[in-house]
XYZ file of C-alpha atoms in Angstrom:
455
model
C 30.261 -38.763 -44.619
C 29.798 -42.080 -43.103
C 33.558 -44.159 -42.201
C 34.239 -47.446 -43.753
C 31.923 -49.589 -41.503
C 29.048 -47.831 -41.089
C 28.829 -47.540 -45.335
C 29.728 -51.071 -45.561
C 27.429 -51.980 -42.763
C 24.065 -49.933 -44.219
C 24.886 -50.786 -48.560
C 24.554 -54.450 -47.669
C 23.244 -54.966 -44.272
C 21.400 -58.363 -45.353
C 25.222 -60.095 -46.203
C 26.335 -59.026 -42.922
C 23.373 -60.243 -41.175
C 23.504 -63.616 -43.057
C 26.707 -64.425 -42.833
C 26.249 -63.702 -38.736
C 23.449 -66.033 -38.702
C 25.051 -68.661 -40.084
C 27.886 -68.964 -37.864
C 25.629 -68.476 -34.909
C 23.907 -71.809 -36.768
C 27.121 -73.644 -36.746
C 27.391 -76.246 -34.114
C 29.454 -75.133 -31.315
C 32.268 -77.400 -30.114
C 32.498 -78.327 -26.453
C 34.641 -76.511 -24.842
C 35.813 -75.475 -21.365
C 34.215 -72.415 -19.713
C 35.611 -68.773 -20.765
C 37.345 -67.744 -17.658
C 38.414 -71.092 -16.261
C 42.016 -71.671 -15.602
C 44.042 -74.637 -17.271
C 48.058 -75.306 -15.707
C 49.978 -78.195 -16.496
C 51.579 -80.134 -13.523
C 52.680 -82.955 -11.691
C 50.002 -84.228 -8.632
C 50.433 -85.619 -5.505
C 49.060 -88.785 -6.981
C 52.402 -88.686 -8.943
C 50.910 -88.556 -12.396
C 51.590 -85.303 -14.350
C 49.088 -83.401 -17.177
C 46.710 -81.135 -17.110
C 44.612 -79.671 -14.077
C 41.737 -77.463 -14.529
C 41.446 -74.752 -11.888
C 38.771 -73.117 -10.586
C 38.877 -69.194 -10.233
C 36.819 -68.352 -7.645
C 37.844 -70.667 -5.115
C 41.405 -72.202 -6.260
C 39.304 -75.961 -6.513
C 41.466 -78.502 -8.760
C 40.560 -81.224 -11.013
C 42.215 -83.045 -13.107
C 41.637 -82.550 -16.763
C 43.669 -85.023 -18.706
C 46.790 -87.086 -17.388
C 47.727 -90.780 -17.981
C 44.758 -92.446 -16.262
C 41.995 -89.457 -17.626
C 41.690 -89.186 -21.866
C 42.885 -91.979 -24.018
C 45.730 -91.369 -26.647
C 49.561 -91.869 -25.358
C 50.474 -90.846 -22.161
C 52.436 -87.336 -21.355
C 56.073 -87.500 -20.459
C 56.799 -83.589 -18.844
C 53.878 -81.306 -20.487
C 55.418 -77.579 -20.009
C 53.288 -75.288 -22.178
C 49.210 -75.419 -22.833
C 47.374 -72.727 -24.873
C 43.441 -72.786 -26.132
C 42.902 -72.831 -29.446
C 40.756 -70.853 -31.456
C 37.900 -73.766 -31.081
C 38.919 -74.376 -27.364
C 40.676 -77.516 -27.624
C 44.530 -77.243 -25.864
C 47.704 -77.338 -27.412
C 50.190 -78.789 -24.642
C 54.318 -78.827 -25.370
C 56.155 -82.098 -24.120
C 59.454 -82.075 -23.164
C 59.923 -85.957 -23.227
C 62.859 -87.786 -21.295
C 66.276 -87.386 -22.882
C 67.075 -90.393 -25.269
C 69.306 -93.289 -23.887
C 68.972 -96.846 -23.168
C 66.236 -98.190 -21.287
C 66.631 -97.643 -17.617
C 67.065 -100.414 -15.112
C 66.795 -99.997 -11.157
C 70.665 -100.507 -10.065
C 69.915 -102.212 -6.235
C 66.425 -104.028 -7.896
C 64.017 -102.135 -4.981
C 63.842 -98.935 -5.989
C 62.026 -97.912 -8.998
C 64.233 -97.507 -12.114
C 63.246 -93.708 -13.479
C 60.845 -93.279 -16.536
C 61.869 -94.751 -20.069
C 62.711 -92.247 -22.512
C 60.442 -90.720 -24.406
C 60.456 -88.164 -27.412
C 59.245 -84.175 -26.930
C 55.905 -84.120 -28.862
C 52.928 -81.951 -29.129
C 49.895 -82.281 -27.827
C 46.138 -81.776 -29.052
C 43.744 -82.280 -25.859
C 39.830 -82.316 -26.023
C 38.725 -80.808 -23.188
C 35.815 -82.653 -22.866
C 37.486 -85.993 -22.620
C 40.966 -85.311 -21.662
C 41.922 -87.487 -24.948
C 44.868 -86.825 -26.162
C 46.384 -86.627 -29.657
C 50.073 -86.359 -31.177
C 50.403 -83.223 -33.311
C 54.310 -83.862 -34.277
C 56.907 -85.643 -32.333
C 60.388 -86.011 -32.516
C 61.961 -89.086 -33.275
C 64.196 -91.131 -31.196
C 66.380 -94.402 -32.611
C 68.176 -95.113 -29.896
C 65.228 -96.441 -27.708
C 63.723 -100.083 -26.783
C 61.209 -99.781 -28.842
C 62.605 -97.001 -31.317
C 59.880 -94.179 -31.714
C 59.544 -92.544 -34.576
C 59.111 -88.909 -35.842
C 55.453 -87.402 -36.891
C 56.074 -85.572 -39.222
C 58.533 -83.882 -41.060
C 61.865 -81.251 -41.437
C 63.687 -80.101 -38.259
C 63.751 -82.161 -35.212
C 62.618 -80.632 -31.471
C 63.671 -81.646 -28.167
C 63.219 -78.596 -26.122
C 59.252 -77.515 -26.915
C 58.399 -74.704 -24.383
C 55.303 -72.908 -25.871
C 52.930 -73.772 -28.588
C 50.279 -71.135 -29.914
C 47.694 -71.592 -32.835
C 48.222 -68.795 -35.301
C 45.376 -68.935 -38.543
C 45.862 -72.230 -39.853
C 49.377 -73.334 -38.625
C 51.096 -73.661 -34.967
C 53.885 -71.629 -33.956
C 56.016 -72.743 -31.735
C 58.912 -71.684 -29.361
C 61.858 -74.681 -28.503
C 64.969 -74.578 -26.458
C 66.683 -77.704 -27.803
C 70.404 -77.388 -27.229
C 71.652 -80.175 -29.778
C 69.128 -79.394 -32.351
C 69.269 -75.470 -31.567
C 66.648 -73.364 -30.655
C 64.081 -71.551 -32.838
C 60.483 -70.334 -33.350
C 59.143 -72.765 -35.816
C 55.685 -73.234 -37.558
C 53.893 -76.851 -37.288
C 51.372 -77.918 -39.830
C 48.398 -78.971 -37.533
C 47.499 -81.817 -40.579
C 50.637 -83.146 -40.740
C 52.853 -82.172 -38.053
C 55.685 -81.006 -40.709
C 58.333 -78.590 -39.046
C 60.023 -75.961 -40.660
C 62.671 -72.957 -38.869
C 60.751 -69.544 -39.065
C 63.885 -68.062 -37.170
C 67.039 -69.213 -35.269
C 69.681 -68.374 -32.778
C 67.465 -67.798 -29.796
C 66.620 -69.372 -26.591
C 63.147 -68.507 -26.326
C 60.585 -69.287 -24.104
C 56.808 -67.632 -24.028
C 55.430 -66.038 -26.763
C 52.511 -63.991 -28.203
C 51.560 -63.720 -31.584
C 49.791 -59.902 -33.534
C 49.203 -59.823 -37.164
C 53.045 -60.547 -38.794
C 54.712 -60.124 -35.282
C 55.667 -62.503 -32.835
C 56.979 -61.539 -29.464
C 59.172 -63.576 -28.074
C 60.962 -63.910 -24.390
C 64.300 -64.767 -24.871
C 66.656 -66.043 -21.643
C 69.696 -64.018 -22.954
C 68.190 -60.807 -24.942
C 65.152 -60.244 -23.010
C 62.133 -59.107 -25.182
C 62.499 -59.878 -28.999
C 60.297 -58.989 -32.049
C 60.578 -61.557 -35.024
C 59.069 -60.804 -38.442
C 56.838 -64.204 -38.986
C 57.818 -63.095 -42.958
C 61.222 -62.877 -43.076
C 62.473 -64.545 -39.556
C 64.444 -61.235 -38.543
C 64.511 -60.409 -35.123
C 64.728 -57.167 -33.200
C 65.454 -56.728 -29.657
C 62.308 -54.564 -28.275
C 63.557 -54.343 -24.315
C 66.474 -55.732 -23.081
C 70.155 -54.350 -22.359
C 70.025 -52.204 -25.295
C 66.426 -51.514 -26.239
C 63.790 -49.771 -24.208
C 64.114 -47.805 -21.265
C 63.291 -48.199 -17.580
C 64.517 -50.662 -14.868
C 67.835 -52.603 -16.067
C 66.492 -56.202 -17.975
C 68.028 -58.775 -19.438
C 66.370 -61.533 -19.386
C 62.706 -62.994 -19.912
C 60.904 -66.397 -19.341
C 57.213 -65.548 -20.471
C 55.198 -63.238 -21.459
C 51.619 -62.177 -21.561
C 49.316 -59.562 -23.005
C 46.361 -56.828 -21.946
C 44.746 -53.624 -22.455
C 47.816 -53.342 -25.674
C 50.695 -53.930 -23.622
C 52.816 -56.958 -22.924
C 53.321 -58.352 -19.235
C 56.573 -60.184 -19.308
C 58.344 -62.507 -16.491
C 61.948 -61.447 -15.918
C 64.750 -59.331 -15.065
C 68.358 -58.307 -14.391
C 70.748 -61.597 -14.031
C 72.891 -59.173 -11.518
C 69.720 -58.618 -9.097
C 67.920 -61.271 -7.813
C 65.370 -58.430 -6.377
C 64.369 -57.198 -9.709
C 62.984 -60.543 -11.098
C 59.444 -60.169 -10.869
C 56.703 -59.199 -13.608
C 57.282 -55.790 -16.174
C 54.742 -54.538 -18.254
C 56.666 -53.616 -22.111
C 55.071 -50.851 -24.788
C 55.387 -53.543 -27.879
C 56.181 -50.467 -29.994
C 59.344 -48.391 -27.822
C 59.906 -51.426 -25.262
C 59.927 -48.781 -22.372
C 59.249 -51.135 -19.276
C 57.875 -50.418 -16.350
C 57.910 -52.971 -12.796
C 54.720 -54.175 -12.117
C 55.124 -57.065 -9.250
C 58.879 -57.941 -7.748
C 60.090 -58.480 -4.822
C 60.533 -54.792 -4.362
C 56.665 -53.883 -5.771
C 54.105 -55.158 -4.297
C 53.497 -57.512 -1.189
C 52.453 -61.116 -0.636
C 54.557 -64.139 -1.563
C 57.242 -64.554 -4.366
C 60.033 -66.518 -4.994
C 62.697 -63.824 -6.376
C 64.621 -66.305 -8.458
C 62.184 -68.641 -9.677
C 60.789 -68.511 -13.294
C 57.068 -67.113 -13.400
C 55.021 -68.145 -16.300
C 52.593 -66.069 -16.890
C 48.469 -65.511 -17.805
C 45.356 -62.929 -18.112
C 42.218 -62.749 -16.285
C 39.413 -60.859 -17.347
C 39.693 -57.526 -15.855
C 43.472 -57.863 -16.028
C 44.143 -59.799 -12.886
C 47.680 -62.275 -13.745
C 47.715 -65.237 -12.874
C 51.973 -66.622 -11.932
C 52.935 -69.850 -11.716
C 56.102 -70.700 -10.242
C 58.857 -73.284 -9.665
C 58.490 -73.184 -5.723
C 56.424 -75.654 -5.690
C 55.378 -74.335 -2.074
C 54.077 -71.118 -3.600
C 51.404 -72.356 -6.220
C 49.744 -70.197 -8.679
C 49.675 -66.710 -7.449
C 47.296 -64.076 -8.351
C 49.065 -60.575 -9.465
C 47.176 -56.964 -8.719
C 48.396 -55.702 -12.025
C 47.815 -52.065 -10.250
C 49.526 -52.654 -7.088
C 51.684 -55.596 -7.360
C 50.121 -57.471 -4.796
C 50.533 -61.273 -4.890
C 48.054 -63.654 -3.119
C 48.085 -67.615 -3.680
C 44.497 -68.541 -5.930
C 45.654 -72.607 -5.269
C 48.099 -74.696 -3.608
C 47.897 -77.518 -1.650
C 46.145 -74.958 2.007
C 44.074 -72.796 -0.870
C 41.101 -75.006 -2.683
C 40.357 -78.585 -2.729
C 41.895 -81.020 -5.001
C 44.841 -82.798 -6.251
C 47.340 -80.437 -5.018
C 50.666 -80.047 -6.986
C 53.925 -81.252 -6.178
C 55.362 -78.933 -9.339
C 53.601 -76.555 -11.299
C 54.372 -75.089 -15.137
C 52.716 -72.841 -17.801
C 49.046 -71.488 -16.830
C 46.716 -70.756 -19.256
C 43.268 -68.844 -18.853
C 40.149 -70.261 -21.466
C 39.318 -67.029 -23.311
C 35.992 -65.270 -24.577
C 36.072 -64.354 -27.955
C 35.230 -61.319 -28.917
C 35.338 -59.780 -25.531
C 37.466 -57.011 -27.306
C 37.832 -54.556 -23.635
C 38.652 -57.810 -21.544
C 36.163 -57.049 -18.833
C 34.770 -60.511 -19.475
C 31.136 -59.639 -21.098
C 30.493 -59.233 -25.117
C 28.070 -56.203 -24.939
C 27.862 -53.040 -26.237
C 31.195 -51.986 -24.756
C 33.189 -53.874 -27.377
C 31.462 -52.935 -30.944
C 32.294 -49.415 -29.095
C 36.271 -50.814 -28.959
C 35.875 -52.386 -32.628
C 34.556 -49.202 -33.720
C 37.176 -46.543 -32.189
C 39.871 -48.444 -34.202
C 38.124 -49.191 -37.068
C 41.009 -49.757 -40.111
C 43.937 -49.291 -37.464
C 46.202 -51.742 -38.081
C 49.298 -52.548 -35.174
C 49.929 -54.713 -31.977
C 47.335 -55.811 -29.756
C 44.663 -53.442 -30.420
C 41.595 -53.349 -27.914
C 39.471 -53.901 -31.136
C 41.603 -56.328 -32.609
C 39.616 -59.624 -31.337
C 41.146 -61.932 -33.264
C 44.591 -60.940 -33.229
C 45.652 -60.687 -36.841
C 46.717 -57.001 -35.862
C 43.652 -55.267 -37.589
C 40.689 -54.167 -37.172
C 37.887 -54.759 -39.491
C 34.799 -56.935 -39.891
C 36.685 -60.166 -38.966
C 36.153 -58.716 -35.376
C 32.587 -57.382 -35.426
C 31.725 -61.415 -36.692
C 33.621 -62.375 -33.363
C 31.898 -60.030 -31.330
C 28.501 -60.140 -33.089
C 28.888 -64.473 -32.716
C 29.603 -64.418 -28.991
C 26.874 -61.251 -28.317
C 25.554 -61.260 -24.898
C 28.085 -63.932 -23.880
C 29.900 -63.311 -20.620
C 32.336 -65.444 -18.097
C 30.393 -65.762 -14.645
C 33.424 -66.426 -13.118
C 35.032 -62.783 -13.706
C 36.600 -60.849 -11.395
C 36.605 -64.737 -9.369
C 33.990 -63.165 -6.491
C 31.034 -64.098 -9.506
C 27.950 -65.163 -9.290
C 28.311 -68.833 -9.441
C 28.387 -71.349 -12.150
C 29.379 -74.854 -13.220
C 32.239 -75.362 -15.245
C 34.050 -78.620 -16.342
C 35.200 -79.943 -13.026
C 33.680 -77.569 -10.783
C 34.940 -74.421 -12.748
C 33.078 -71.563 -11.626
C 33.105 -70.231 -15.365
C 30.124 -70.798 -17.834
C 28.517 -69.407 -20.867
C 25.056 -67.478 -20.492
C 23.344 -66.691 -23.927
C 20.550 -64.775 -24.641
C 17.614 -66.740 -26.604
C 17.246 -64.586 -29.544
C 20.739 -64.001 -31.074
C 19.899 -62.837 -33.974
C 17.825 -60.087 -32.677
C 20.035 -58.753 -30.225
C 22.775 -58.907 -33.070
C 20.693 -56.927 -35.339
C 19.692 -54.088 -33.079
C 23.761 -54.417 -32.148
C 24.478 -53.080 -35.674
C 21.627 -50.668 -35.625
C 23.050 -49.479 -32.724
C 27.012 -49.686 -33.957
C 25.933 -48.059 -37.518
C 23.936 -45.014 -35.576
C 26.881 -44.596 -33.418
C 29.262 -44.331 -36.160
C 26.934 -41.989 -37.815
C 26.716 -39.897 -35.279
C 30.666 -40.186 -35.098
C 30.881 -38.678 -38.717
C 28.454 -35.879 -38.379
């Protein structure tokens, strides 16, 4: 007999094919190139924001900051992720609260005024920038006040869109630390789950995986807020960890940036089964050669084909590029490697991804309704076919991969072919003309091979 898709494919093969063609008809928002590479930083122009870099040759540009995009200017942006429509969600740490500064000898400038935490929606068209929710401060000339409502944040690290909220990782010491959702319509705040002190994080299905300075790896259950500790001092085996800053995820595994607090030598990157939390080195000071700076924080991103991409606090060392095979480290951009504003400190890194590229290689093709297909019905974490990251696999993910068919990044594996991207990105999307063709002989070809699966 025929398995689930291939009979729900052939009963009604005109629904599928409409509702494809429809969101292939829906206007597609700008948005920056799959591929391209997004960090937030301060410049050497001594603004700070968001700078768009280039992945074949390391080229900066600025993106948005306070004299690129309208909307109110950011204060210490730590965290940026892409949204599901490619806009960027960017975490602001703000000044800490106090009176308005003065400059105590009357030459030198007095430091900035204080200014809440807030979140961040940027169009990366424009660079203009919009307030999501921000915390409120009283105590300030003028007083600012919160958007919108419950618990107050003054330590945002990492915000992520999940469906139709925001989840949210923040460190706040005097309002304590949590993973909270945001409403995106109203900025309301409410406590998902407590008593952490979390950094990045990465969202499947129910799940959330969180890096945690003092556990290491932690599960929470988006449901019920509990939290398990999947690889730390007493989960998961392997090299001795106890402590994690960020973390990442390909090819169903989790790439996170930390280590053991008693060896300075073992910080580095691991990659973490998300199921037994067995962890294995992949780049340290001990793995791997090329640059690293052993007791910095790395926060951490994913290339097509699987390259990372590191950022670190040594501001001498830029964004590094991470063999994921090897180890190897090489710098992609600092101020001797591309053009550009060059950083004077460097944060979270984010890579602009292609949806529906279920294999990561970079291309939507044939390759991926072959992933989708393999895990048809299988439900867990970060499965290939899983394109949209609700932990299953069903026809939510053919629609991604049928609406993005033929789509690829130029830019991948950064030697490319070429390309212009916002800013001089080397990313771009290439479309065939006739989508709707190309889709239906896709699901010919996905229904055959299923077929032939089942006989």
């Amino acid at each position: 007999m025929l398995n689930a898709l291939a009979r729900q494919i052939l009963r009604r093969p005109g629904v599928y094919f409409l509702a494809l063609l429809i969101a292939l008809a829906a206007p597609a928002r700008a948005a920056l190139p799959a591929g391209d590479i997004v960090v937030t930083a301060n410049i050497s122009t001594g603004d700070t924001g968001l700078v768009l870099i280039d992945p074949a040759t390391g080229n900066r540009s600025i993106l948005s900051d306070n004299a690129h995009g309208t909307g109110m200017p950011f204060s210490q942006p730590l965290g940026v992720s892409v949204t599901a429509n490619g806009d960027l969600l960017v975490t602001d740490m703000g000044f800490p609260s106090g009176p308005m500064p003065v400059s105590v000898d009357g030459l030198t400038p007095p430091p900035p005024p204080p200014t809440p935490a807030r979140v961040y929606l940027v169009d990366p068209s424009t660079g203009n920038r919009t307030v999501l929710s921000q915390d409120s401060m009283t105590d300030t000339i003028p007083p600012y006040a919160a958007i919108g409502s419950g618990t107050m944040f003054n330590g945002p690290v990492i915000a992520r869109q999940v469906g139709n909220q925001i989840l949210m990782t923040d460190s706040s010491v005097g309002a304590g630390s949590s993973l909270m959702t945001i409403d995106p319509s109203t900025g309301n705040r409410a406590v998902i789950s407590g008593r952490l002190l979390p950094g990045g994080l990465q969202v499947s299905g129910s799940t959330a995986f969180v890096a945690d300075e003092f556990e290491g790896l932690l599960s929470v259950d988006l449901a019920t807020g509990n939290r398990t500790i999947i690889s730390g001092k007493s989960a998961g085996s392997g090299p001795a960890f106890n402590t994690a800053a960020d973390v990442a995820t390909y090819g169903g595994q989790l790439l996170v940036s930390g280590g053991n607090t008693t060896d300075f030598s073992t910080f580095g990157i691991y990659r973490i089964d998300p199921t037994t939390g067995n962890r294995t080195m992949v780049s340290t000071s001990t793995v791997g050669t090329g640059p690293i700076d052993p007791g910095g924080t790395l926060l951490l991103a994913v290339e097509p084909g699987g390259t990372i991409l590191a950022s670190t606090l040594n501001s001498s060392l830029g964004l590094l590029a991470v063999d994921p095979t090897t180890g190897n480290r090489t710098i992609l951009s600092d101020a001797t490697h591309g053009a550009g504003p060059t950083f004077t400190s460097l944060n979270d890194v984010a890579v602009v991804p292609l949806p529906g590229d279920a294999n990561g290689d970079g291309m939507v093709n044939g390759l991926d309704i072959n992933a989708v297909a393999a895990q048809w019905n299988h439900t867990g974490y970060f499965l290939m076919g899983d394109t949209n990251g609700d932990g299953m696999v069903n026809g939510l993910d053919i629609n991604a991969v049928a609406l993005h068919w033929q789509q690829h990044d130029i830019g991948v594996g950064r030697g490319g072919i070429g390309g212009g991207g916002l800013g001089g990105g080397a990313g771009g999307i290439s479309a065939v003309p006739e989508p709707s063709t190309s889709i239906m002989a896709a699901f010919g070809g996905l229904a055959l091979l299923l077929w032939r699966r089942a006989h």
